[in-house]
Short mmCIF file of C-alpha atoms and ligand atoms in Angstrom, two decimals:
data_model
loop_
_atom_site.label_atom_id
_atom_site.label_comp_id
_atom_site.label_asym_id
_atom_site.label_seq_id
_atom_site.Cartn_x
_atom_site.Cartn_y
_atom_site.Cartn_z
CA MET A 1410 7.98 23.69 48.22
CA SER A 1411 9.93 23.11 45.05
CA ASP A 1412 7.85 22.62 41.87
CA ALA A 1413 10.15 19.49 40.89
CA VAL A 1414 8.21 16.41 39.53
CA ILE A 1415 11.42 14.37 39.54
CA GLU A 1416 14.39 14.75 41.90
CA LEU A 1417 17.21 12.48 41.59
CA ARG A 1418 20.37 12.71 43.75
CA GLY A 1419 23.28 10.61 43.49
CA VAL A 1420 21.16 7.61 42.10
CA SER A 1421 22.96 4.33 40.91
CA ARG A 1422 21.95 1.13 39.90
CA THR A 1423 23.94 -2.10 39.57
CA TYR A 1424 23.07 -5.41 38.01
CA GLY A 1425 25.68 -7.97 39.45
CA ASP A 1426 29.00 -6.10 38.15
CA VAL A 1427 27.34 -4.03 35.63
CA THR A 1428 26.71 -0.51 36.55
CA ALA A 1429 23.83 0.74 34.41
CA LEU A 1430 23.54 4.09 36.13
CA ARG A 1431 26.11 5.93 38.12
CA ASP A 1432 25.54 8.93 40.48
CA ALA A 1433 22.87 10.61 38.61
CA ASP A 1434 21.64 14.08 39.51
CA LEU A 1435 18.68 15.13 37.75
CA THR A 1436 15.70 17.78 38.55
CA VAL A 1437 12.80 17.95 36.23
CA ARG A 1438 10.29 20.70 37.08
CA ARG A 1439 6.47 20.59 36.35
CA GLY A 1440 5.72 21.31 32.80
CA GLU A 1441 8.84 20.33 31.21
CA LEU A 1442 9.43 18.25 27.97
CA LEU A 1443 12.85 16.64 27.85
CA ALA A 1444 14.84 14.12 26.20
CA VAL A 1445 17.03 11.51 27.67
CA VAL A 1446 19.35 10.60 24.81
CA GLY A 1447 22.29 8.11 24.54
CA PRO A 1448 23.46 5.18 22.49
CA SER A 1449 22.09 1.62 23.28
CA GLY A 1450 23.33 0.15 26.58
CA SER A 1451 23.95 3.64 28.06
CA GLY A 1452 21.26 3.23 30.91
CA LYS A 1453 18.52 5.18 29.39
CA SER A 1454 15.67 2.45 30.20
CA THR A 1455 17.34 1.97 33.69
CA LEU A 1456 17.12 5.75 34.19
CA LEU A 1457 13.35 5.92 33.02
CA ASN A 1458 12.37 2.74 35.18
CA ILE A 1459 13.98 4.35 38.36
CA ILE A 1460 12.15 7.42 37.62
CA GLY A 1461 8.88 5.64 36.99
CA THR A 1462 9.36 3.62 40.33
CA LEU A 1463 9.36 0.35 38.20
CA GLN A 1464 12.86 -0.39 39.65
CA ARG A 1465 14.45 0.64 42.79
CA PRO A 1466 17.72 2.30 42.77
CA SER A 1467 20.92 0.67 44.34
CA ALA A 1468 21.76 3.85 46.03
CA GLY A 1469 20.82 7.64 46.02
CA LEU A 1470 17.64 9.58 46.55
CA VAL A 1471 14.53 9.50 44.17
CA ARG A 1472 11.79 11.92 44.82
CA ILE A 1473 8.75 11.63 42.57
CA ALA A 1474 5.85 14.12 42.84
CA GLY A 1475 7.22 15.09 46.12
CA HIS A 1476 7.32 11.47 47.46
CA ASP A 1477 10.55 10.03 48.63
CA VAL A 1478 10.39 6.57 46.96
CA SER A 1479 12.76 4.79 49.34
CA GLY A 1480 10.26 5.28 52.24
CA LEU A 1481 7.19 3.65 50.29
CA THR A 1482 6.10 0.08 50.24
CA ASP A 1483 5.58 -1.84 46.97
CA ARG A 1484 1.98 -1.21 47.49
CA GLU A 1485 2.17 2.67 48.14
CA LEU A 1486 4.62 2.63 44.98
CA SER A 1487 2.07 1.00 42.80
CA ALA A 1488 -0.55 3.53 44.04
CA LEU A 1489 2.00 6.42 43.12
CA ARG A 1490 2.64 4.98 39.75
CA ALA A 1491 -1.19 4.52 39.03
CA HIS A 1492 -2.07 8.27 39.99
CA ALA A 1493 1.25 9.93 39.08
CA VAL A 1494 2.76 8.32 36.04
CA GLY A 1495 1.79 7.24 32.51
CA PHE A 1496 4.02 4.99 30.64
CA VAL A 1497 4.57 4.68 26.60
CA PHE A 1498 7.01 1.81 25.40
CA GLN A 1499 8.49 1.16 22.00
CA GLN A 1500 6.55 -1.85 21.56
CA PHE A 1501 3.20 -0.50 22.49
CA HIS A 1502 2.22 -3.35 24.69
CA LEU A 1503 -1.49 -3.58 23.65
CA ALA A 1504 -3.54 -6.67 24.39
CA ALA A 1505 -3.74 -8.69 21.15
CA GLY A 1506 -7.48 -9.31 20.01
CA VAL A 1507 -8.96 -6.86 22.22
CA PRO A 1508 -10.91 -3.80 20.95
CA VAL A 1509 -9.25 -0.57 21.28
CA LEU A 1510 -11.60 0.90 23.40
CA ASP A 1511 -11.21 -1.68 25.98
CA ASN A 1512 -7.51 -1.86 25.58
CA VAL A 1513 -7.38 1.79 26.93
CA ALA A 1514 -10.48 1.38 29.41
CA ASP A 1515 -8.64 -1.54 31.10
CA GLY A 1516 -5.93 1.04 32.13
CA LEU A 1517 -8.28 1.94 34.85
CA LEU A 1518 -9.33 -1.64 35.82
CA TYR A 1519 -7.87 -0.96 39.38
CA SER A 1520 -9.14 2.44 39.71
CA GLY A 1521 -12.39 1.68 41.47
CA ARG A 1522 -14.47 3.16 38.46
CA PRO A 1523 -17.42 1.24 37.05
CA GLY A 1524 -16.89 -0.11 33.66
CA ALA A 1525 -19.34 2.38 31.71
CA GLU A 1526 -17.14 5.22 33.14
CA ARG A 1527 -14.03 3.62 32.34
CA ARG A 1528 -15.17 3.17 28.85
CA ARG A 1529 -16.49 6.73 28.63
CA LEU A 1530 -13.12 8.10 29.82
CA ALA A 1531 -11.35 5.72 27.21
CA GLU A 1532 -13.45 7.00 24.37
CA ARG A 1533 -12.58 10.72 25.60
CA ALA A 1534 -8.91 9.87 25.58
CA LEU A 1535 -9.14 7.94 22.10
CA ARG A 1536 -10.78 11.05 20.65
CA ARG A 1537 -8.02 13.25 22.08
CA VAL A 1538 -5.32 11.18 20.22
CA GLY A 1539 -7.40 11.39 16.96
CA LEU A 1540 -8.60 7.86 17.13
CA GLY A 1541 -12.42 8.34 17.89
CA HIS A 1542 -13.41 6.44 14.85
CA ARG A 1543 -11.29 3.38 15.51
CA LEU A 1544 -12.81 2.34 18.93
CA GLN A 1545 -13.79 -1.25 17.86
CA HIS A 1546 -10.61 -2.01 15.95
CA ARG A 1547 -8.42 -4.69 17.04
CA PRO A 1548 -4.81 -3.76 17.60
CA HIS A 1549 -3.59 -5.88 14.62
CA GLN A 1550 -6.00 -3.81 12.39
CA LEU A 1551 -4.09 -0.63 13.27
CA SER A 1552 -0.88 0.75 11.73
CA GLY A 1553 2.00 1.06 14.11
CA GLY A 1554 1.56 4.92 14.40
CA GLU A 1555 -2.10 4.25 15.49
CA LYS A 1556 -0.97 1.49 18.04
CA GLN A 1557 1.16 4.12 19.63
CA ARG A 1558 -1.44 6.56 19.77
CA VAL A 1559 -3.82 4.05 21.44
CA ALA A 1560 -0.92 3.26 23.99
CA ILE A 1561 -0.62 6.99 24.72
CA ALA A 1562 -4.46 7.46 25.03
CA ARG A 1563 -4.04 4.48 27.55
CA ALA A 1564 -1.18 6.38 29.41
CA VAL A 1565 -2.92 9.71 29.81
CA LEU A 1566 -6.42 8.16 30.76
CA GLY A 1567 -6.19 9.26 34.41
CA ASP A 1568 -4.48 12.45 33.38
CA PRO A 1569 -1.13 11.84 35.33
CA PRO A 1570 1.14 14.73 35.85
CA LEU A 1571 4.09 12.74 34.34
CA LEU A 1572 4.36 10.88 31.12
CA LEU A 1573 7.22 8.55 30.37
CA ALA A 1574 7.98 7.42 27.05
CA ASP A 1575 10.76 4.82 26.13
CA GLU A 1576 11.73 5.02 22.55
CA PRO A 1577 8.09 5.79 21.64
CA THR A 1578 9.02 6.20 17.90
CA GLY A 1579 11.68 3.55 17.67
CA ALA A 1580 9.43 1.02 15.89
CA LEU A 1581 7.73 3.69 13.61
CA ASP A 1582 8.29 4.81 10.11
CA SER A 1583 9.36 8.66 10.11
CA VAL A 1584 5.74 9.96 9.21
CA SER A 1585 4.21 8.09 12.02
CA GLY A 1586 7.08 8.87 14.23
CA GLU A 1587 6.33 12.73 13.61
CA ILE A 1588 2.74 12.43 14.45
CA VAL A 1589 3.52 10.51 17.84
CA MET A 1590 6.05 13.42 18.69
CA GLU A 1591 3.64 16.12 17.64
CA LEU A 1592 1.01 14.43 19.99
CA LEU A 1593 3.58 14.24 22.85
CA ARG A 1594 4.19 17.99 22.41
CA GLU A 1595 0.49 18.77 22.64
CA LEU A 1596 0.01 16.81 25.88
CA ASN A 1597 3.03 18.87 27.20
CA ALA A 1598 1.46 22.03 26.10
CA SER A 1599 -1.51 21.05 27.85
CA GLY A 1600 0.41 20.67 31.35
CA THR A 1601 1.73 17.25 31.57
CA THR A 1602 5.48 16.83 31.99
CA VAL A 1603 6.93 14.51 29.35
CA VAL A 1604 10.27 12.66 29.41
CA ILE A 1605 11.17 11.07 26.20
CA ILE A 1606 13.76 8.42 25.91
CA THR A 1607 15.42 8.19 22.51
CA HIS A 1608 18.71 7.27 20.69
CA ASP A 1609 17.90 9.57 18.01
CA ARG A 1610 19.97 12.63 18.47
CA ASP A 1611 17.83 14.73 15.96
CA ILE A 1612 14.59 14.13 18.03
CA ALA A 1613 16.49 15.12 21.23
CA ALA A 1614 17.84 18.41 19.67
CA ALA A 1615 14.24 19.42 18.67
CA LEU A 1616 13.04 19.17 22.42
CA PRO A 1617 13.54 22.20 24.80
CA ARG A 1618 16.00 20.01 26.97
CA ALA A 1619 18.25 17.13 26.40
CA VAL A 1620 19.91 15.04 28.87
CA HIS A 1621 22.83 12.88 27.46
CA LEU A 1622 23.69 9.63 28.93
CA LYS A 1623 27.13 7.56 28.26
CA ASP A 1624 28.02 4.54 29.96
CA GLY A 1625 25.61 4.99 32.86
CA LEU A 1626 26.63 8.55 33.31
CA ILE A 1627 24.72 11.78 32.78
CA VAL A 1628 27.50 13.49 30.56
CA HIS A 1629 25.65 16.57 29.37
CA ASP A 1630 22.44 18.45 30.22
CA SER A 1631 21.45 21.22 27.79
CA GLN A 1632 19.70 22.93 30.88
CA ASP A 1633 23.03 23.41 32.57
CA SER A 1634 25.00 24.84 29.77
CA ARG A 1635 21.94 27.29 29.60
CA ASP A 1636 22.44 28.09 33.27
CA VAL A 1637 25.92 28.67 32.82
CA GLN A 1638 25.34 30.83 29.64
CA ASP A 1639 22.78 32.98 31.84
CA SER A 1640 24.93 33.24 34.78
CA ARG A 1641 27.88 34.48 32.83
CA ASP A 1642 25.73 37.31 31.12
CA GLY A 1643 25.51 35.70 27.68
CA VAL A 1644 29.20 34.38 27.40
CA ARG A 1645 28.31 31.01 25.76
CA THR A 1646 30.23 28.22 27.41
CA GLU A 1647 28.24 25.33 26.15
CA VAL A 1648 30.38 21.87 26.54
CA SER A 1649 30.37 20.01 23.41
CA LEU A 1650 30.72 16.27 23.48
N1 ADP B 2894 17.93 -6.65 34.23
C1 ADP B 2894 19.31 -6.59 33.82
N2 ADP B 2894 20.13 -7.34 34.44
C2 ADP B 2894 21.42 -7.28 33.93
N3 ADP B 2894 21.91 -6.15 33.28
C3 ADP B 2894 21.07 -5.28 32.86
C4 ADP B 2894 19.66 -5.37 33.10
N4 ADP B 2894 18.91 -4.22 32.60
C5 ADP B 2894 19.94 -3.57 31.92
N5 ADP B 2894 21.21 -3.86 32.12
C6 ADP B 2894 22.45 -3.56 31.64
O1 ADP B 2894 22.70 -2.14 32.03
C7 ADP B 2894 22.93 -1.49 31.05
C8 ADP B 2894 22.28 -0.34 30.66
O2 ADP B 2894 21.00 -0.89 30.16
P1 ADP B 2894 19.66 -0.15 29.76
O3 ADP B 2894 19.24 0.89 30.78
O4 ADP B 2894 18.71 -1.11 29.15
O5 ADP B 2894 20.27 0.97 28.60
P2 ADP B 2894 19.51 1.57 27.28
O6 ADP B 2894 18.08 1.71 27.48
O7 ADP B 2894 20.24 3.06 27.24
O8 ADP B 2894 19.76 0.79 26.05
C9 ADP B 2894 23.34 -2.13 29.86
O9 ADP B 2894 24.74 -2.82 29.98
C10 ADP B 2894 22.47 -3.40 30.11
O10 ADP B 2894 23.01 -4.64 29.47
MG1 MG B 2895 16.34 0.99 26.43
#
């Protein structure tokens, strides 16, 4: 058995005559922290949505946490998503007017757990992101960085092996962005595989691995250049783009 959490082979996605993703091959192993980087429109969100099983590919093989996605019904996909994947988005997606504690606890609404347990787990997750003192605040009473930390607490509530973040710092000032990045690193250090989408090359360069997209193609994977380097006894053959 491989320890791959994500395996894509020849994955493409078209929308009418637009090819958003072209023949993508990608393997991500358990415990990795990587960036998917590229300009606007390069296919980053499409790639993330396919990895997160929110979208099906037009062609190719997608295996997430060992499951071949094409063999699963929509219902089975939802179950896989609920157990295996946490999502964080640029615009937070918190319910307006709802206290932070319930915003997070509602992430377990369909888990079959009773309300008291959902809130207990939510409180623990909020403490984990440093917001134990904001449980009854409403989203509009929080800074952008705090909102994103609430969204992260909700995403990791059920302890998914895989966390997918689409431009998580895109709506934040640089200090809040740093805090959110640090939190994502901590979650990775405690065992979660984390994929961060960004158009910011500096953020990508600061992570252990960066996969570059351009016009729907994976044009560079820092992992490959390291492999080439290793296999050639330290001769540096990194491709520059
Ligand atoms: N639902 C959709 N319908 C039609 N075209 C889409 C849809 N989603 C994305 N696209 C197109 O696919 C390409 C890649 O989009 P996207 O994956 O959102 O890129 P990114 O996240 O890198 O900005 C773009 O040209 C975009 O316009
Ligand atoms: Mg996008």
